[in-house]
Coordinates of N, CA and C in Angstrom, one line a residue:
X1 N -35.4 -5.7 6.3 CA -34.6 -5.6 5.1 C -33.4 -4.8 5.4
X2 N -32.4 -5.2 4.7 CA -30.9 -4.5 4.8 C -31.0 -3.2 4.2
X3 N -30.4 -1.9 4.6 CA -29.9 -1.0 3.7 C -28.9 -1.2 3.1
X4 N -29.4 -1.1 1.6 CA -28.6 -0.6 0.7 C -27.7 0.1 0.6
X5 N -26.3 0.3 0.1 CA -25.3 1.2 0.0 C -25.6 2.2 -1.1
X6 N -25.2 3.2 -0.4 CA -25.8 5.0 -1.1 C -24.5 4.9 -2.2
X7 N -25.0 6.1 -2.8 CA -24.0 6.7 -4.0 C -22.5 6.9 -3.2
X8 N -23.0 7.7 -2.0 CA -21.6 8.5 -0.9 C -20.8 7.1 -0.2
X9 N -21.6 6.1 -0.5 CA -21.0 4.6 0.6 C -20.3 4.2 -0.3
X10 N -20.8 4.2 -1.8 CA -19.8 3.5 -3.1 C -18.6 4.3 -3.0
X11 N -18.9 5.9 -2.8 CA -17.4 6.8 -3.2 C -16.6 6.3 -2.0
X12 N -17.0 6.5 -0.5 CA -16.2 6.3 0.1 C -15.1 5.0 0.1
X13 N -15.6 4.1 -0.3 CA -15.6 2.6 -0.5 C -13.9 2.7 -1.2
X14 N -14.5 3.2 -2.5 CA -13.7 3.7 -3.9 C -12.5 4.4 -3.3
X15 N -12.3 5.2 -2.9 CA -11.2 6.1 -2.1 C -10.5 5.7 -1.2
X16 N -11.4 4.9 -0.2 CA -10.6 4.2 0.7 C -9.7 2.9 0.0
X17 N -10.3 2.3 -0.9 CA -9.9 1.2 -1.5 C -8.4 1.8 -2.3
X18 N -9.0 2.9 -3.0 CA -7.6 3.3 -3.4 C -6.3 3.8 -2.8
X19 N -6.5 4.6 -1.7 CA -5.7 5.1 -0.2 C -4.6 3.7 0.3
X20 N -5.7 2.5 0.0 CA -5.0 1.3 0.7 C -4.0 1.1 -0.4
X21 N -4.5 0.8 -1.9 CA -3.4 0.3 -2.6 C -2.2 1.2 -2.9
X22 N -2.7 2.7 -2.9 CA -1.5 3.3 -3.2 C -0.3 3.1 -2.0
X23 N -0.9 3.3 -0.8 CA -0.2 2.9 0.3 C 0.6 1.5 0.7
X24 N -0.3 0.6 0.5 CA 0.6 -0.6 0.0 C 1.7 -0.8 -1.2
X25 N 1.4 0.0 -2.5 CA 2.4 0.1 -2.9 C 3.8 1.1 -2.7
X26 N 3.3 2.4 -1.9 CA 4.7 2.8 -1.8 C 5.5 1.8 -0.6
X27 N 4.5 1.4 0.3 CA 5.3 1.0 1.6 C 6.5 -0.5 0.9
X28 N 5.8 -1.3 -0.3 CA 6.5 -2.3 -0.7 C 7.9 -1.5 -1.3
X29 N 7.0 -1.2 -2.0 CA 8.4 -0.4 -3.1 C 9.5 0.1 -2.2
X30 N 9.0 0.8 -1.1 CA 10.1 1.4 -0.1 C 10.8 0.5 0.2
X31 N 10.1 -0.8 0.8 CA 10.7 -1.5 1.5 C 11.8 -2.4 0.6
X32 N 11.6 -2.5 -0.6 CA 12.2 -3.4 -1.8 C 13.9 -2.5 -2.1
X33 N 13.2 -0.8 -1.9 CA 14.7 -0.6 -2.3 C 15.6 -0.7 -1.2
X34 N 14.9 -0.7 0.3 CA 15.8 -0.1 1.3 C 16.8 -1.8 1.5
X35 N 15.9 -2.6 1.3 CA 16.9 -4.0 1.3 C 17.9 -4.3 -0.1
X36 N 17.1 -3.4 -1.2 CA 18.7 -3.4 -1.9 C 19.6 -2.7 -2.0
X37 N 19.5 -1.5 -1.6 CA 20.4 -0.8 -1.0 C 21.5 -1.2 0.0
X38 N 20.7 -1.9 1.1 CA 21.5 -2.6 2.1 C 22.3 -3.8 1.5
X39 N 21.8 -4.1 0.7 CA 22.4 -5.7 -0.1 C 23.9 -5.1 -0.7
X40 N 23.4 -3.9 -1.3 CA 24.6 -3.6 -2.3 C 25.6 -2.7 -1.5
X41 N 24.9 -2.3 -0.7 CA 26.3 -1.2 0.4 C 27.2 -2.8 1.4
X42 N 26.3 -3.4 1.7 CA 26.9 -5.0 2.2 C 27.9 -5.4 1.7
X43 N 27.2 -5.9 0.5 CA 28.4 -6.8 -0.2 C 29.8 -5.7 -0.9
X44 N 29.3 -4.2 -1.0 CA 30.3 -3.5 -1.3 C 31.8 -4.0 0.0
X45 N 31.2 -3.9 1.1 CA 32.0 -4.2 2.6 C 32.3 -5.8 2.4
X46 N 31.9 -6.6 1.6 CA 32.5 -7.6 2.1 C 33.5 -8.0 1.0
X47 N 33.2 -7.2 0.2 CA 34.7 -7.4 -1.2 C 35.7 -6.7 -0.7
X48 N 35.8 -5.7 0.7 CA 36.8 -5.3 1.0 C 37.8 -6.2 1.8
X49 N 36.8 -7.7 2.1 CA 37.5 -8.4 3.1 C 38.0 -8.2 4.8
X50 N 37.3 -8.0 5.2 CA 37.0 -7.8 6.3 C 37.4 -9.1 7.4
X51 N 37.5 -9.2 9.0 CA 36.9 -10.0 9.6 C 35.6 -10.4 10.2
X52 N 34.6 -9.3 9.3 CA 33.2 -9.7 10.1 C 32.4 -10.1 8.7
X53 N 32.9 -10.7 7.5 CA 32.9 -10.9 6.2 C 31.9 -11.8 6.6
X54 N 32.3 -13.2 7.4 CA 31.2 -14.0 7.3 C 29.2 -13.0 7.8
X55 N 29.9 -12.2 8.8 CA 28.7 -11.8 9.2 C 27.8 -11.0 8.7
X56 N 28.4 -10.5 7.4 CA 27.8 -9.4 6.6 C 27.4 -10.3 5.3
X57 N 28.1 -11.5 5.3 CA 27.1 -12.4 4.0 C 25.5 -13.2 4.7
X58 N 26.0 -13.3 6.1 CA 25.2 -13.8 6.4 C 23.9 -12.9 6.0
X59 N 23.8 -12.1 6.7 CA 22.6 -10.5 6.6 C 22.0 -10.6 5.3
X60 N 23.2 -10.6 4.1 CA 22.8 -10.3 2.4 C 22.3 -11.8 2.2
X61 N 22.0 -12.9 3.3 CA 21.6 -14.0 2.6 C 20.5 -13.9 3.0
X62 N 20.0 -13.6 4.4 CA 18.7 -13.1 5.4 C 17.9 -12.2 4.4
X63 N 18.7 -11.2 3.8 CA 18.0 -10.5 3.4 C 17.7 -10.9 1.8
X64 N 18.5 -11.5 1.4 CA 17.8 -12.0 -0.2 C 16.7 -13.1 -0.2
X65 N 16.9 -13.8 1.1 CA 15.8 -14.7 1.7 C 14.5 -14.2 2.0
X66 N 14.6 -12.9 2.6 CA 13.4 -11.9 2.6 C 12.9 -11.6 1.2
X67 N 14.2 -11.3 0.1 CA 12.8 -10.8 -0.9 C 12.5 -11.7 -1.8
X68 N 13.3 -13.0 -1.7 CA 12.6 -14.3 -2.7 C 11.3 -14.3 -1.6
X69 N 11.1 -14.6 -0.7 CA 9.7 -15.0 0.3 C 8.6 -14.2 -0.1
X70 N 9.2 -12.8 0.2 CA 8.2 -12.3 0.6 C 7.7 -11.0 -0.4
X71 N 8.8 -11.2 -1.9 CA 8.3 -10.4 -3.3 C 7.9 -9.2 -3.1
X72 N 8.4 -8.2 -2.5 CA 7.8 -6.8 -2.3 C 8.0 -6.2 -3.6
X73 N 8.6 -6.3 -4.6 CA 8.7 -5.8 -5.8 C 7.4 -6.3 -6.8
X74 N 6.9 -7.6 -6.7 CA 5.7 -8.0 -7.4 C 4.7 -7.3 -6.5
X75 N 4.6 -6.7 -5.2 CA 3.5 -6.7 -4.6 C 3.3 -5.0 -4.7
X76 N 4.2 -4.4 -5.2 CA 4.3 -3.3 -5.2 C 3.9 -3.1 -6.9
X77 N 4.1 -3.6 -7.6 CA 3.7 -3.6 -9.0 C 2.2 -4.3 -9.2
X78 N 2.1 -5.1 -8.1 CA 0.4 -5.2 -8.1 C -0.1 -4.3 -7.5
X79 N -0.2 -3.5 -6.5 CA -1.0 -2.6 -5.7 C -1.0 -1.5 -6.7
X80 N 0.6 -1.0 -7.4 CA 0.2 0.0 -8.3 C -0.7 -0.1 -9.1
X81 N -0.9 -1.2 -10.2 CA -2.0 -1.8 -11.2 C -3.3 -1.3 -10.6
X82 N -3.4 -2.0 -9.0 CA -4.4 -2.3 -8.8 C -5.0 -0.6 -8.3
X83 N -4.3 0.1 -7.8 CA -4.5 1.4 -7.4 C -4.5 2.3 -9.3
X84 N -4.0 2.1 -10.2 CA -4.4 3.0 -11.3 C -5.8 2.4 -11.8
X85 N -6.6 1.1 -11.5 CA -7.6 0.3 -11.6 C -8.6 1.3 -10.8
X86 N -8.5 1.5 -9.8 CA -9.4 2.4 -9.0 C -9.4 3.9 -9.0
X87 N -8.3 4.2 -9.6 CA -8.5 5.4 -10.2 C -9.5 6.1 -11.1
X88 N -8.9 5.0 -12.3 CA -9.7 4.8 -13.7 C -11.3 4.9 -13.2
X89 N -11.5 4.0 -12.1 CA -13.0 4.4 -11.8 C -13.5 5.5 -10.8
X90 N -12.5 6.0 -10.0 CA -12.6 7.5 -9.6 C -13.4 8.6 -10.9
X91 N -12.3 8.4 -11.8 CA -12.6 9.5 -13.1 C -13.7 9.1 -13.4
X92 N -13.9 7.8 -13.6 CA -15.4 8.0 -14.6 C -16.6 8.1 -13.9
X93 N -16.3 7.9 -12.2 CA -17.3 7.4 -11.6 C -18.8 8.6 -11.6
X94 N -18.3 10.3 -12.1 CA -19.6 11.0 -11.9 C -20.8 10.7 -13.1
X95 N -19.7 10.0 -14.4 CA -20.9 9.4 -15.5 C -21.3 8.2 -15.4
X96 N -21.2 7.2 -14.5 CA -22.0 6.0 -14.1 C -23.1 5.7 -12.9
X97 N -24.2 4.9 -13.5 CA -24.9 4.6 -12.5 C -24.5 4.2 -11.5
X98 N -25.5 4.1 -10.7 CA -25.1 3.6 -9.1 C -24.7 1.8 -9.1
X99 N -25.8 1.1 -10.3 CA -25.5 0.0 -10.7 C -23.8 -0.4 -11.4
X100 N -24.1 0.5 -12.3 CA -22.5 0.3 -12.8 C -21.5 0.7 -11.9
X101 N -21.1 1.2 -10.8 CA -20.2 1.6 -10.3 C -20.5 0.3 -9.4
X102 N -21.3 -0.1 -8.5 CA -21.1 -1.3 -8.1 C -20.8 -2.6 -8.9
X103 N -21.3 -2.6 -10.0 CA -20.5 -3.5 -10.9 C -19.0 -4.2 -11.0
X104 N -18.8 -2.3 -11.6 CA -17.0 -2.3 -11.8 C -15.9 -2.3 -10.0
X105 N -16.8 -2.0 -9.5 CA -16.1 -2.3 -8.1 C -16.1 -3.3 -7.3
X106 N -16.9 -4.3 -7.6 CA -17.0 -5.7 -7.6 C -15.8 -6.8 -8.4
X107 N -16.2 -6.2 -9.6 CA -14.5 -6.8 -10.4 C -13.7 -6.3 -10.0
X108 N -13.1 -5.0 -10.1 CA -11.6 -4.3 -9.2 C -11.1 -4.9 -8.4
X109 N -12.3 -5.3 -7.0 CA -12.2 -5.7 -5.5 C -11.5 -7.0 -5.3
X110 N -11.7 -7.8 -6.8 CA -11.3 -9.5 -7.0 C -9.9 -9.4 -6.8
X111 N -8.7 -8.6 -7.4 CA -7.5 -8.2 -7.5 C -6.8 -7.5 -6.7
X112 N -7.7 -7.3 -5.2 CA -6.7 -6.2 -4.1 C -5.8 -7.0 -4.0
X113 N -4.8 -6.0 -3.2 CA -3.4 -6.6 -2.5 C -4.1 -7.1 -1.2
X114 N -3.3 -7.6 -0.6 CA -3.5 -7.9 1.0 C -2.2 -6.9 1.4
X115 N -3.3 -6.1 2.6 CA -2.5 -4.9 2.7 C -1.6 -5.1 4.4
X116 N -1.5 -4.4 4.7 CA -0.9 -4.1 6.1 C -1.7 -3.8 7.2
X117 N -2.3 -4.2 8.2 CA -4.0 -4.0 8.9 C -3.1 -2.6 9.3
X118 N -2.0 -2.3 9.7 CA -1.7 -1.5 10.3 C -1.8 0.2 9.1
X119 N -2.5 -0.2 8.0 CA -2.6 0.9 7.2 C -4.2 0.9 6.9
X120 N -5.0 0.6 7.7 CA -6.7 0.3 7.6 C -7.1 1.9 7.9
X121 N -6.5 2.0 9.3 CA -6.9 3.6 9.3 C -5.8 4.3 8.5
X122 N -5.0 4.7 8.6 CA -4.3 6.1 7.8 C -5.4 6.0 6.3
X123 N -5.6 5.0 5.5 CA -6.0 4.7 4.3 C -7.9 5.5 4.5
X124 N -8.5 5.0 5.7 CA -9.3 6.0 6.4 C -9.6 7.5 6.3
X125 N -8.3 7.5 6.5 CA -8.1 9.2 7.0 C -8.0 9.8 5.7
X126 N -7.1 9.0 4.6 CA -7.0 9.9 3.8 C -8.2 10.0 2.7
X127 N -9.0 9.0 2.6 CA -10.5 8.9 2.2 C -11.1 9.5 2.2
X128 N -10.9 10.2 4.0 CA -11.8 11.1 4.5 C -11.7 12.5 3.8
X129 N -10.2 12.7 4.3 CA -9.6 13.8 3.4 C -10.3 14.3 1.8
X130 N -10.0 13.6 0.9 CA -10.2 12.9 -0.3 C -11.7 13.3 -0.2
X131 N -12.8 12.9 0.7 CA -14.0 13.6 0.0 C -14.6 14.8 1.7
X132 N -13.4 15.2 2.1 CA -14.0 16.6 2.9 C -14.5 16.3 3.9
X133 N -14.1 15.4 4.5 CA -15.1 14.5 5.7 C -13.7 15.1 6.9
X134 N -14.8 15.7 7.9 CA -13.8 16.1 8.9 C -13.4 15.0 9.9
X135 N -14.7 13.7 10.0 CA -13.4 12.9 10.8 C -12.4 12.1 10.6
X136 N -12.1 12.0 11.5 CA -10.6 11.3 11.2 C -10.1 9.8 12.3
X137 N -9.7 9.0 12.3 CA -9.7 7.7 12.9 C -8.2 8.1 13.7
X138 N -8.1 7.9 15.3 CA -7.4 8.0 15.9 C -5.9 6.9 15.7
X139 N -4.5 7.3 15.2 CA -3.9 6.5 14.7 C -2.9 6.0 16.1
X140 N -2.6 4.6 16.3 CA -1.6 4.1 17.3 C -0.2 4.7 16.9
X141 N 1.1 4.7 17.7 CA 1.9 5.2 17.4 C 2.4 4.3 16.3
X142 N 1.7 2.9 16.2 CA 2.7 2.0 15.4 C 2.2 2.1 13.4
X143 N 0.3 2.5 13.7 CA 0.0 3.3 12.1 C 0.8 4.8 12.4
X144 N 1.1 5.0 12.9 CA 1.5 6.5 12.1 C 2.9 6.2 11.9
X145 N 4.1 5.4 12.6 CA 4.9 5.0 12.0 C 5.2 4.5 10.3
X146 N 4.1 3.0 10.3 CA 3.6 2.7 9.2 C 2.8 3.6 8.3
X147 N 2.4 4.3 8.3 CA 1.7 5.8 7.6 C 3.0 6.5 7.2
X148 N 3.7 6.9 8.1 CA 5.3 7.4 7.3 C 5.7 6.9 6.3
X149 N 5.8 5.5 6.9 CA 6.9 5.0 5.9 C 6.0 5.0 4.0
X150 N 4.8 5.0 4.4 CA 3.9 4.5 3.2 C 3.8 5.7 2.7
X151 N 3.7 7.0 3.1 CA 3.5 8.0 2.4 C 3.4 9.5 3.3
X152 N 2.7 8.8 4.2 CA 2.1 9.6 5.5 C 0.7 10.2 5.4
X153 N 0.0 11.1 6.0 CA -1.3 11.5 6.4 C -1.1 13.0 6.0
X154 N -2.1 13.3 4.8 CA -1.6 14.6 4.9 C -2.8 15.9 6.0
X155 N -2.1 17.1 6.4 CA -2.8 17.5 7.0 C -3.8 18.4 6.8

């Protein structure tokens, strides 16, 4: 017979779950403003008329192509949802059974984002953090990079 998941398996679960969405949401959001920023400092440069005009529309077309594709503004407004979702069950979770908390984290779980694999551990670590757990998952230099940009690891 399988073991069952403990009360401490559901919290960790919970924490980690939420570490990811909040992380996925700042890393979208970041990323949403930093390409409109670039959009609007761009086309600021190409009303000046320039000869590299063609080449700076080109970029603001690359890059409006990126956020029709790939919606980091919707995906950042879902991870938020979905991270105040997991919160909401953080707070109530010391007055619920073990049943009920598996319940509501079953429905939660239906609505994650698809996150970044490269934020599996930092999201780990800060879990760990989160409930006093001294280990911690060795990060490549390219999660701690992506761990910056998302929020970072605190120490």
């Amino acid at each position: 017979m399988k073991n069952q998941p403990t009360e401490y398996d559901y919290h960790y679960r919970i924490w980690y779950c939420y570490w990811l969405e909040i992380m996925t949401e700042t890393l979208n959001r970041r990323t949403e403003t930093a390409m409109n920023a670039t959009m609007l400092i761009l086309g600021a440069i190409v009303s000046g008329s320039n000869q590299f005009s063609w080449l700076l529309g080109l970029v603001i077309a690359i890059l409006s192509g990126c956020r029709v594709a790939w919606q980091y503004g919707k995906k950042a407004e879902a991870a938020r949802q979905q991270a105040k979702r997991y919160g909401k069950l953080l707070d109530s979770m010391h007055e619920l059974t073990l049943t009920e908390i598996k319940v509501r984290l079953d429905l939660i779980e239906e609505f994650d984002s698809i996150p970044l694999c490269s934020l599996f551990n930092p999201a780990r670590n800060r879990a760990c953090i989160s409930l006093n757990i001294r280990h911690r998952e060795h990060l490549s230099s390219h999660e701690k990079f992506i761990s910056f940009l998302s929020g970072g690891i605190p120490q």
